[in-house]
Amino acid sequence: MEQAMRDFFLFLSKNKSMTKLAKKYGLRFGASRFVAGETIEKATNVIKELNKQGLCVTIDYLGEFVDNVAEANEMADHSIEAIKAIGREKLDSQLSLKMTSMGLDISDEAVMRNMRRILDTAKENNVFVTIDMEDYSRCQKTLDIFKQLKSEYDNVGTVIQAYLYRTVNDIEDLNQYHPNLRLVKGAYKESPEVAFPEKKDVDENFKKIIKMHLLNGNYTAVATHDDAIIEYTKQLVKEHNIPNDQFEFQMLYGIRTERQLELVKEGYKMRVYVPYGTDWYGYFMRRLAERPANVAFVLKGIFKK
């Protein structure tokens, strides 16, 4: 039942007609639980509140199905606007973005031009940028772009997904760049030919890459809501005397808020992934796919209105 629900919401996340409808009708139906608003101004207010609670942030302007250069350039403009707002308001925030939003599926020239524009602005404002990882078909291309940009900029990192078979090799290959990586389980529906189908195998691989990356001496963002993975990380850093400034925990805005604050009180760096923008539908569906409990929260929100 849970897998069927997950597959259903992942299917809905790719529906272009629903995406258009969602843009038209705004942040209704509970999406505001997970999305900080449609404008940078609203997102900025959310970040300020989170910062006051001791939480740091990474902000993401949401976008799906970008298929022309004008749209990709506009998405890059939104990222640049967000970076300038972070600098102007002195927010404790980084930026996250997807390569497809920057023109990955259009041309190498488009995506590299937009990324350099963004990273130049980020450098001026002392903002770190993380390149999000997408589905398997775009994994190698994303890593190739990351390697190129990492040779030009210090303020860029990327994401590695534990559910892929290739991940251990990617961690080894990227080590030469001393990268700042966000490690995640992975949220896309992938074939068993490229990804572990069983959760227990994903969890074991997740632990393995956390250990590898930390012991390589690289900065590690452990992005998870899973207490077992959080506890594993805590024990690992204690056992190997890894300082708290070499890693952080990351969670999504609107999910496990109390746990986020507990980790801050325990002295850990806790970063919240805060998405905003009008193109929220695909992101929202993927959050519902991840945890059936999220669906219950949304239904409660709708019936309260």
GROMACS .gro file of N, CA and C in nm, residues 129-279:
model
  453
  129VAL      N    1   2.671   2.758  -0.292
  129VAL     CA    2   2.568   2.706  -0.383
  129VAL      C    3   2.580   2.554  -0.394
  130THR      N    4   2.469   2.485  -0.375
  130THR     CA    5   2.467   2.339  -0.391
  130THR      C    6   2.387   2.302  -0.515
  131ILE      N    7   2.449   2.221  -0.601
  131ILE     CA    8   2.382   2.169  -0.719
  131ILE      C    9   2.305   2.045  -0.679
  132ASP      N   10   2.172   2.051  -0.684
  132ASP     CA   11   2.090   1.935  -0.649
  132ASP      C   12   2.109   1.823  -0.751
  133MET      N   13   2.093   1.699  -0.704
  133MET     CA   14   2.098   1.585  -0.795
  133MET      C   15   1.956   1.548  -0.835
  134GLU      N   16   1.941   1.511  -0.961
  134GLU     CA   17   1.808   1.476  -1.012
  134GLU      C   18   1.804   1.326  -1.044
  135ASP      N   19   1.730   1.286  -1.144
  135ASP     CA   20   1.716   1.143  -1.170
  135ASP      C   21   1.845   1.086  -1.233
  136TYR      N   22   1.850   0.954  -1.238
  136TYR     CA   23   1.973   0.884  -1.279
  136TYR      C   24   2.022   0.926  -1.417
  137SER      N   25   1.928   0.952  -1.509
  137SER     CA   26   1.968   0.985  -1.647
  137SER      C   27   2.050   1.114  -1.654
  138ARG      N   28   2.041   1.195  -1.550
  138ARG     CA   29   2.114   1.323  -1.550
  138ARG      C   30   2.232   1.323  -1.452
  139CYS      N   31   2.255   1.210  -1.386
  139CYS     CA   32   2.356   1.204  -1.280
  139CYS      C   33   2.497   1.233  -1.331
  140GLN      N   34   2.541   1.161  -1.433
  140GLN     CA   35   2.678   1.178  -1.481
  140GLN      C   36   2.702   1.319  -1.534
  141LYS      N   37   2.605   1.369  -1.607
  141LYS     CA   38   2.620   1.504  -1.664
  141LYS      C   39   2.630   1.609  -1.553
  142THR      N   40   2.549   1.591  -1.449
  142THR     CA   41   2.552   1.684  -1.335
  142THR      C   42   2.689   1.680  -1.268
  143LEU      N   43   2.743   1.561  -1.248
  143LEU     CA   44   2.875   1.548  -1.184
  143LEU      C   45   2.985   1.607  -1.271
  144ASP      N   46   2.974   1.591  -1.402
  144ASP     CA   47   3.074   1.648  -1.494
  144ASP      C   48   3.073   1.801  -1.485
  145ILE      N   49   2.953   1.858  -1.479
  145ILE     CA   50   2.941   2.004  -1.466
  145ILE      C   51   2.998   2.049  -1.331
  146PHE      N   52   2.964   1.974  -1.225
  146PHE     CA   53   3.016   2.008  -1.093
  146PHE      C   54   3.170   2.010  -1.092
  147LYS      N   55   3.231   1.908  -1.150
  147LYS     CA   56   3.378   1.901  -1.152
  147LYS      C   57   3.437   2.022  -1.224
  148GLN      N   58   3.376   2.058  -1.336
  148GLN     CA   59   3.424   2.173  -1.410
  148GLN      C   60   3.413   2.301  -1.327
  149LEU      N   61   3.297   2.320  -1.265
  149LEU     CA   62   3.275   2.442  -1.186
  149LEU      C   63   3.361   2.443  -1.060
  150LYS      N   64   3.384   2.326  -1.000
  150LYS     CA   65   3.466   2.318  -0.878
  150LYS      C   66   3.611   2.355  -0.908
  151SER      N   67   3.654   2.335  -1.031
  151SER     CA   68   3.791   2.374  -1.068
  151SER      C   69   3.802   2.526  -1.086
  152GLU      N   70   3.686   2.594  -1.094
  152GLU     CA   71   3.685   2.740  -1.112
  152GLU      C   72   3.639   2.815  -0.987
  153TYR      N   73   3.557   2.750  -0.905
  153TYR     CA   74   3.497   2.817  -0.789
  153TYR      C   75   3.512   2.732  -0.663
  154ASP      N   76   3.527   2.800  -0.548
  154ASP     CA   77   3.532   2.730  -0.419
  154ASP      C   78   3.394   2.714  -0.358
  155ASN      N   79   3.300   2.800  -0.398
  155ASN     CA   80   3.171   2.810  -0.328
  155ASN      C   81   3.062   2.725  -0.392
  156VAL      N   82   3.099   2.601  -0.433
  156VAL     CA   83   3.000   2.515  -0.497
  156VAL      C   84   3.015   2.371  -0.448
  157GLY      N   85   2.900   2.307  -0.424
  157GLY     CA   86   2.897   2.166  -0.384
  157GLY      C   87   2.789   2.095  -0.462
  158THR      N   88   2.773   1.966  -0.437
  158THR     CA   89   2.665   1.893  -0.505
  158THR      C   90   2.608   1.786  -0.412
  159VAL      N   91   2.521   1.704  -0.468
  159VAL     CA   92   2.446   1.604  -0.391
  159VAL      C   93   2.478   1.464  -0.443
  160ILE      N   94   2.492   1.370  -0.349
  160ILE     CA   95   2.514   1.230  -0.385
  160ILE      C   96   2.402   1.145  -0.322
  161GLN      N   97   2.345   1.054  -0.402
  161GLN     CA   98   2.229   0.976  -0.360
  161GLN      C   99   2.270   0.834  -0.322
  162ALA      N  100   2.233   0.794  -0.200
  162ALA     CA  101   2.275   0.663  -0.147
  162ALA      C  102   2.209   0.546  -0.218
  163TYR      N  103   2.096   0.567  -0.282
  163TYR     CA  104   2.027   0.451  -0.341
  163TYR      C  105   2.085   0.402  -0.473
  164LEU      N  106   2.181   0.476  -0.529
  164LEU     CA  107   2.242   0.433  -0.655
  164LEU      C  108   2.361   0.339  -0.631
  165TYR      N  109   2.373   0.237  -0.715
  165TYR     CA  110   2.486   0.144  -0.704
  165TYR      C  111   2.619   0.215  -0.726
  166ARG      N  112   2.621   0.316  -0.809
  166ARG     CA  113   2.744   0.385  -0.849
  166ARG      C  114   2.801   0.478  -0.741
  167THR      N  115   2.726   0.499  -0.633
  167THR     CA  116   2.757   0.606  -0.539
  167THR      C  117   2.892   0.594  -0.470
  168VAL      N  118   2.930   0.474  -0.426
  168VAL     CA  119   3.059   0.457  -0.359
  168VAL      C  120   3.172   0.498  -0.453
  169ASN      N  121   3.162   0.459  -0.579
  169ASN     CA  122   3.264   0.499  -0.678
  169ASN      C  123   3.266   0.650  -0.698
  170ASP      N  124   3.147   0.712  -0.695
  170ASP     CA  125   3.141   0.859  -0.711
  170ASP      C  126   3.208   0.929  -0.594
  171ILE      N  127   3.187   0.879  -0.472
  171ILE     CA  128   3.252   0.939  -0.354
  171ILE      C  129   3.404   0.930  -0.367
  172GLU      N  130   3.452   0.814  -0.412
  172GLU     CA  131   3.598   0.796  -0.431
  172GLU      C  132   3.651   0.889  -0.539
  173ASP      N  133   3.577   0.899  -0.649
  173ASP     CA  134   3.620   0.982  -0.762
  173ASP      C  135   3.622   1.130  -0.727
  174LEU      N  136   3.522   1.174  -0.649
  174LEU     CA  137   3.511   1.317  -0.616
  174LEU      C  138   3.608   1.361  -0.506
  175ASN      N  139   3.665   1.266  -0.433
  175ASN     CA  140   3.752   1.299  -0.320
  175ASN      C  141   3.867   1.391  -0.358
  176GLN      N  142   3.918   1.377  -0.480
  176GLN     CA  143   4.030   1.461  -0.525
  176GLN      C  144   3.994   1.610  -0.527
  177TYR      N  145   3.863   1.641  -0.531
  177TYR     CA  146   3.818   1.781  -0.532
  177TYR      C  147   3.792   1.835  -0.392
  178HIS      N  148   3.811   1.751  -0.288
  178HIS     CA  149   3.777   1.786  -0.149
  178HIS      C  150   3.641   1.854  -0.143
  179PRO      N  151   3.537   1.786  -0.193
  179PRO     CA  152   3.409   1.854  -0.210
  179PRO      C  153   3.325   1.861  -0.083
  180ASN      N  154   3.243   1.965  -0.078
  180ASN     CA  155   3.136   1.976   0.020
  180ASN      C  156   3.015   1.907  -0.043
  181LEU      N  157   2.975   1.792   0.014
  181LEU     CA  158   2.866   1.715  -0.045
  181LEU      C  159   2.747   1.703   0.049
  182ARG      N  160   2.629   1.712  -0.008
  182ARG     CA  161   2.507   1.677   0.065
  182ARG      C  162   2.476   1.530   0.031
  183LEU      N  163   2.471   1.446   0.133
  183LEU     CA  164   2.442   1.304   0.113
  183LEU      C  165   2.296   1.278   0.147
  184VAL      N  166   2.225   1.214   0.053
  184VAL     CA  167   2.082   1.188   0.069
  184VAL      C  168   2.052   1.042   0.034
  185LYS      N  169   1.934   0.996   0.072
  185LYS     CA  170   1.894   0.861   0.030
  185LYS      C  171   1.858   0.859  -0.119
  186GLY      N  172   1.785   0.960  -0.165
  186GLY     CA  173   1.739   0.966  -0.304
  186GLY      C  174   1.587   0.959  -0.311
  187ALA      N  175   1.527   1.045  -0.393
  187ALA     CA  176   1.380   1.058  -0.392
  187ALA      C  177   1.313   1.031  -0.526
  188TYR      N  178   1.389   0.984  -0.625
  188TYR     CA  179   1.329   0.958  -0.756
  188TYR      C  180   1.300   0.810  -0.772
  189LYS      N  181   1.208   0.778  -0.860
  189LYS     CA  182   1.177   0.636  -0.888
  189LYS      C  183   1.278   0.586  -0.990
  190GLU      N  184   1.362   0.493  -0.950
  190GLU     CA  185   1.469   0.444  -1.038
  190GLU      C  186   1.457   0.293  -1.059
  191SER      N  187   1.513   0.246  -1.168
  191SER     CA  188   1.512   0.104  -1.201
  191SER      C  189   1.604   0.026  -1.107
  192PRO      N  190   1.567  -0.098  -1.074
  192PRO     CA  191   1.656  -0.183  -0.992
  192PRO      C  192   1.787  -0.213  -1.063
  193GLU      N  193   1.796  -0.179  -1.189
  193GLU     CA  194   1.923  -0.196  -1.262
  193GLU      C  195   2.027  -0.093  -1.218
  194VAL      N  196   1.980   0.022  -1.165
  194VAL     CA  197   2.075   0.129  -1.127
  194VAL      C  198   2.068   0.165  -0.978
  195ALA      N  199   1.962   0.121  -0.910
  195ALA     CA  200   1.943   0.161  -0.770
  195ALA      C  201   1.899   0.043  -0.684
  196PHE      N  202   1.940   0.047  -0.557
  196PHE     CA  203   1.897  -0.056  -0.461
  196PHE      C  204   1.745  -0.050  -0.445
  197PRO      N  205   1.675  -0.161  -0.468
  197PRO     CA  206   1.529  -0.157  -0.450
  197PRO      C  207   1.486  -0.167  -0.303
  198GLU      N  208   1.573  -0.225  -0.217
  198GLU     CA  209   1.536  -0.247  -0.078
  198GLU      C  210   1.586  -0.136   0.013
  199LYS      N  211   1.499  -0.088   0.101
  199LYS     CA  212   1.533   0.021   0.192
  199LYS      C  213   1.654  -0.013   0.279
  200LYS      N  214   1.662  -0.136   0.329
  200LYS     CA  215   1.773  -0.173   0.418
  200LYS      C  216   1.908  -0.159   0.347
  201ASP      N  217   1.911  -0.189   0.217
  201ASP     CA  218   2.035  -0.177   0.140
  201ASP      C  219   2.071  -0.030   0.116
  202VAL      N  220   1.968   0.051   0.094
  202VAL     CA  221   1.991   0.196   0.079
  202VAL      C  222   2.048   0.253   0.208
  203ASP      N  223   1.989   0.212   0.321
  203ASP     CA  224   2.036   0.261   0.452
  203ASP      C  225   2.180   0.223   0.478
  204GLU      N  226   2.216   0.099   0.445
  204GLU     CA  227   2.355   0.053   0.466
  204GLU      C  228   2.452   0.132   0.378
  205ASN      N  229   2.409   0.157   0.254
  205ASN     CA  230   2.495   0.233   0.162
  205ASN      C  231   2.507   0.379   0.209
  206PHE      N  232   2.398   0.431   0.264
  206PHE     CA  233   2.399   0.568   0.317
  206PHE      C  234   2.504   0.579   0.428
  207LYS      N  235   2.499   0.485   0.522
  207LYS     CA  236   2.597   0.486   0.631
  207LYS      C  237   2.740   0.475   0.577
  208LYS      N  238   2.756   0.389   0.478
  208LYS     CA  239   2.890   0.366   0.420
  208LYS      C  240   2.947   0.495   0.360
  209ILE      N  241   2.864   0.569   0.284
  209ILE     CA  242   2.916   0.691   0.220
  209ILE      C  243   2.935   0.805   0.320
  210ILE      N  244   2.852   0.810   0.425
  210ILE     CA  245   2.873   0.910   0.530
  210ILE      C  246   3.010   0.889   0.593
  211LYS      N  247   3.038   0.763   0.626
  211LYS     CA  248   3.167   0.729   0.687
  211LYS      C  249   3.283   0.760   0.593
  212MET      N  250   3.271   0.719   0.468
  212MET     CA  251   3.378   0.743   0.369
  212MET      C  252   3.409   0.891   0.357
  213HIS      N  253   3.304   0.970   0.338
  213HIS     CA  254   3.323   1.112   0.309
  213HIS      C  255   3.379   1.187   0.430
  214LEU      N  256   3.328   1.154   0.549
  214LEU     CA  257   3.379   1.217   0.671
  214LEU      C  258   3.525   1.178   0.698
  215LEU      N  259   3.555   1.049   0.684
  215LEU     CA  260   3.692   1.004   0.712
  215LEU      C  261   3.791   1.051   0.606
  216ASN      N  262   3.740   1.088   0.488
  216ASN     CA  263   3.826   1.151   0.387
  216ASN      C  264   3.860   1.295   0.424
  217GLY      N  265   3.795   1.344   0.532
  217GLY     CA  266   3.824   1.479   0.580
  217GLY      C  267   3.744   1.588   0.511
  218ASN      N  268   3.637   1.548   0.441
  218ASN     CA  269   3.558   1.645   0.364
  218ASN      C  270   3.433   1.688   0.438
  219TYR      N  271   3.387   1.810   0.407
  219TYR     CA  272   3.266   1.861   0.472
  219TYR      C  273   3.146   1.779   0.424
  220THR      N  274   3.064   1.738   0.519
  220THR     CA  275   2.955   1.645   0.491
  220THR      C  276   2.822   1.697   0.545
  221ALA      N  277   2.725   1.712   0.455
  221ALA     CA  278   2.589   1.744   0.497
  221ALA      C  279   2.508   1.615   0.493
  222VAL      N  280   2.462   1.570   0.609
  222VAL     CA  281   2.382   1.448   0.617
  222VAL      C  282   2.235   1.491   0.612
  223ALA      N  283   2.174   1.471   0.496
  223ALA     CA  284   2.036   1.519   0.476
  223ALA      C  285   1.940   1.402   0.497
  224THR      N  286   1.876   1.399   0.612
  224THR     CA  287   1.789   1.287   0.646
  224THR      C  288   1.691   1.327   0.755
  225HIS      N  289   1.575   1.258   0.756
  225HIS     CA  290   1.480   1.270   0.867
  225HIS      C  291   1.481   1.143   0.950
  226ASP      N  292   1.570   1.053   0.917
  226ASP     CA  293   1.575   0.919   0.977
  226ASP      C  294   1.662   0.921   1.103
  227ASP      N  295   1.598   0.894   1.217
  227ASP     CA  296   1.670   0.897   1.345
  227ASP      C  297   1.786   0.797   1.350
  228ALA      N  298   1.769   0.683   1.285
  228ALA     CA  299   1.877   0.582   1.286
  228ALA      C  300   2.002   0.635   1.217
  229ILE      N  301   1.984   0.707   1.108
  229ILE     CA  302   2.098   0.765   1.036
  229ILE      C  303   2.160   0.880   1.116
  230ILE      N  304   2.074   0.959   1.179
  230ILE     CA  305   2.123   1.069   1.263
  230ILE      C  306   2.208   1.014   1.378
  231GLU      N  307   2.157   0.911   1.445
  231GLU     CA  308   2.231   0.850   1.558
  231GLU      C  309   2.361   0.787   1.510
  232TYR      N  310   2.357   0.722   1.395
  232TYR     CA  311   2.478   0.663   1.338
  232TYR      C  312   2.585   0.770   1.317
  233THR      N  313   2.543   0.885   1.261
  233THR     CA  314   2.638   0.994   1.235
  233THR      C  315   2.696   1.048   1.365
  234LYS      N  316   2.610   1.067   1.464
  234LYS     CA  317   2.657   1.117   1.595
  234LYS      C  318   2.763   1.023   1.655
  235GLN      N  319   2.737   0.892   1.651
  235GLN     CA  320   2.832   0.794   1.707
  235GLN      C  321   2.962   0.793   1.627
  236LEU      N  322   2.949   0.802   1.497
  236LEU     CA  323   3.066   0.799   1.408
  236LEU      C  324   3.162   0.915   1.436
  237VAL      N  325   3.106   1.037   1.447
  237VAL     CA  326   3.191   1.154   1.468
  237VAL      C  327   3.255   1.151   1.607
  238LYS      N  328   3.181   1.096   1.704
  238LYS     CA  329   3.235   1.083   1.839
  238LYS      C  330   3.352   0.984   1.840
  239GLU      N  331   3.329   0.871   1.776
  239GLU     CA  332   3.429   0.763   1.771
  239GLU      C  333   3.558   0.807   1.703
  240HIS      N  334   3.546   0.890   1.600
  240HIS     CA  335   3.664   0.930   1.522
  240HIS      C  336   3.709   1.073   1.552
  241ASN      N  337   3.654   1.132   1.658
  241ASN     CA  338   3.691   1.269   1.698
  241ASN      C  339   3.679   1.369   1.583
  242ILE      N  340   3.572   1.357   1.508
  242ILE     CA  341   3.548   1.450   1.397
  242ILE      C  342   3.481   1.575   1.453
  243PRO      N  343   3.539   1.692   1.427
  243PRO     CA  344   3.482   1.815   1.485
  243PRO      C  345   3.345   1.849   1.427
  244ASN      N  346   3.264   1.917   1.508
  244ASN     CA  347   3.128   1.952   1.465
  244ASN      C  348   3.125   2.048   1.346
  245ASP      N  349   3.238   2.117   1.321
  245ASP     CA  350   3.237   2.210   1.208
  245ASP      C  351   3.274   2.142   1.075
  246GLN      N  352   3.283   2.008   1.077
  246GLN     CA  353   3.310   1.935   0.951
  246GLN      C  354   3.183   1.872   0.893
  247PHE      N  355   3.071   1.888   0.964
  247PHE     CA  356   2.948   1.827   0.913
  247PHE      C  357   2.827   1.904   0.963
  248GLU      N  358   2.714   1.875   0.902
  248GLU     CA  359   2.587   1.932   0.946
  248GLU      C  360   2.475   1.834   0.912
  249PHE      N  361   2.362   1.852   0.979
  249PHE     CA  362   2.242   1.779   0.942
  249PHE      C  363   2.155   1.871   0.858
  250GLN      N  364   2.077   1.811   0.767
  250GLN     CA  365   1.985   1.889   0.686
  250GLN      C  366   1.849   1.819   0.684
  251MET      N  367   1.744   1.900   0.692
  251MET     CA  368   1.608   1.848   0.679
  251MET      C  369   1.526   1.946   0.596
  252LEU      N  370   1.409   1.899   0.552
  252LEU     CA  371   1.322   1.980   0.469
  252LEU      C  372   1.233   2.071   0.555
  253TYR      N  373   1.206   2.188   0.503
  253TYR     CA  374   1.115   2.283   0.569
  253TYR      C  375   0.978   2.217   0.587
  254GLY      N  376   0.925   2.225   0.710
  254GLY     CA  377   0.792   2.173   0.737
  254GLY      C  378   0.788   2.029   0.781
  255ILE      N  379   0.903   1.962   0.785
  255ILE     CA  380   0.906   1.821   0.825
  255ILE      C  381   0.998   1.804   0.947
  256ARG      N  382   0.944   1.745   1.055
  256ARG     CA  383   1.019   1.717   1.178
  256ARG      C  384   1.081   1.845   1.238
  257THR      N  385   1.002   1.948   1.245
  257THR     CA  386   1.049   2.078   1.296
  257THR      C  387   1.104   2.068   1.439
  258GLU      N  388   1.036   1.993   1.524
  258GLU     CA  389   1.082   1.980   1.664
  258GLU      C  390   1.218   1.910   1.670
  259ARG      N  391   1.236   1.809   1.586
  259ARG     CA  392   1.364   1.737   1.583
  259ARG      C  393   1.476   1.830   1.537
  260GLN      N  394   1.446   1.916   1.443
  260GLN     CA  395   1.546   2.013   1.395
  260GLN      C  396   1.595   2.100   1.512
  261LEU      N  397   1.502   2.148   1.591
  261LEU     CA  398   1.538   2.236   1.704
  261LEU      C  399   1.612   2.159   1.813
  262GLU      N  400   1.576   2.032   1.831
  262GLU     CA  401   1.648   1.948   1.928
  262GLU      C  402   1.796   1.936   1.890
  263LEU      N  403   1.822   1.915   1.762
  263LEU     CA  404   1.960   1.900   1.716
  263LEU      C  405   2.040   2.029   1.736
  264VAL      N  406   1.974   2.143   1.718
  264VAL     CA  407   2.040   2.272   1.745
  264VAL      C  408   2.077   2.281   1.893
  265LYS      N  409   1.982   2.244   1.980
  265LYS     CA  410   2.007   2.248   2.125
  265LYS      C  411   2.121   2.154   2.166
  266GLU      N  412   2.135   2.044   2.092
  266GLU     CA  413   2.243   1.949   2.121
  266GLU      C  414   2.379   1.998   2.069
  267GLY      N  415   2.378   2.112   2.000
  267GLY     CA  416   2.504   2.170   1.954
  267GLY      C  417   2.544   2.136   1.813
  268TYR      N  418   2.452   2.077   1.736
  268TYR     CA  419   2.482   2.042   1.597
  268TYR      C  420   2.434   2.152   1.503
  269LYS      N  421   2.503   2.165   1.391
  269LYS     CA  422   2.457   2.257   1.287
  269LYS      C  423   2.341   2.190   1.214
  270MET      N  424   2.231   2.262   1.204
  270MET     CA  425   2.109   2.207   1.142
  270MET      C  426   2.063   2.304   1.033
  271ARG      N  427   2.064   2.255   0.909
  271ARG     CA  428   2.026   2.340   0.795
  271ARG      C  429   1.891   2.295   0.740
  272VAL      N  430   1.803   2.390   0.714
  272VAL     CA  431   1.669   2.361   0.664
  272VAL      C  432   1.662   2.398   0.515
  273TYR      N  433   1.614   2.303   0.436
  273TYR     CA  434   1.598   2.323   0.292
  273TYR      C  435   1.464   2.393   0.269
  274VAL      N  436   1.470   2.519   0.226
  274VAL     CA  437   1.350   2.603   0.215
  274VAL      C  438   1.322   2.635   0.068
  275PRO      N  439   1.220   2.571   0.010
  275PRO     CA  440   1.184   2.603  -0.128
  275PRO      C  441   1.081   2.715  -0.134
  276TYR      N  442   1.081   2.789  -0.245
  276TYR     CA  443   0.979   2.892  -0.264
  276TYR      C  444   0.955   2.907  -0.415
  277GLY      N  445   0.852   2.982  -0.451
  277GLY     CA  446   0.822   3.006  -0.592
  277GLY      C  447   0.684   2.955  -0.630
  278THR      N  448   0.642   2.988  -0.751
  278THR     CA  449   0.508   2.950  -0.799
  278THR      C  450   0.504   2.806  -0.851
  279ASP      N  451   0.621   2.752  -0.889
  279ASP     CA  452   0.625   2.619  -0.951
  279ASP      C  453   0.650   2.511  -0.846
   0.00000   0.00000   0.00000
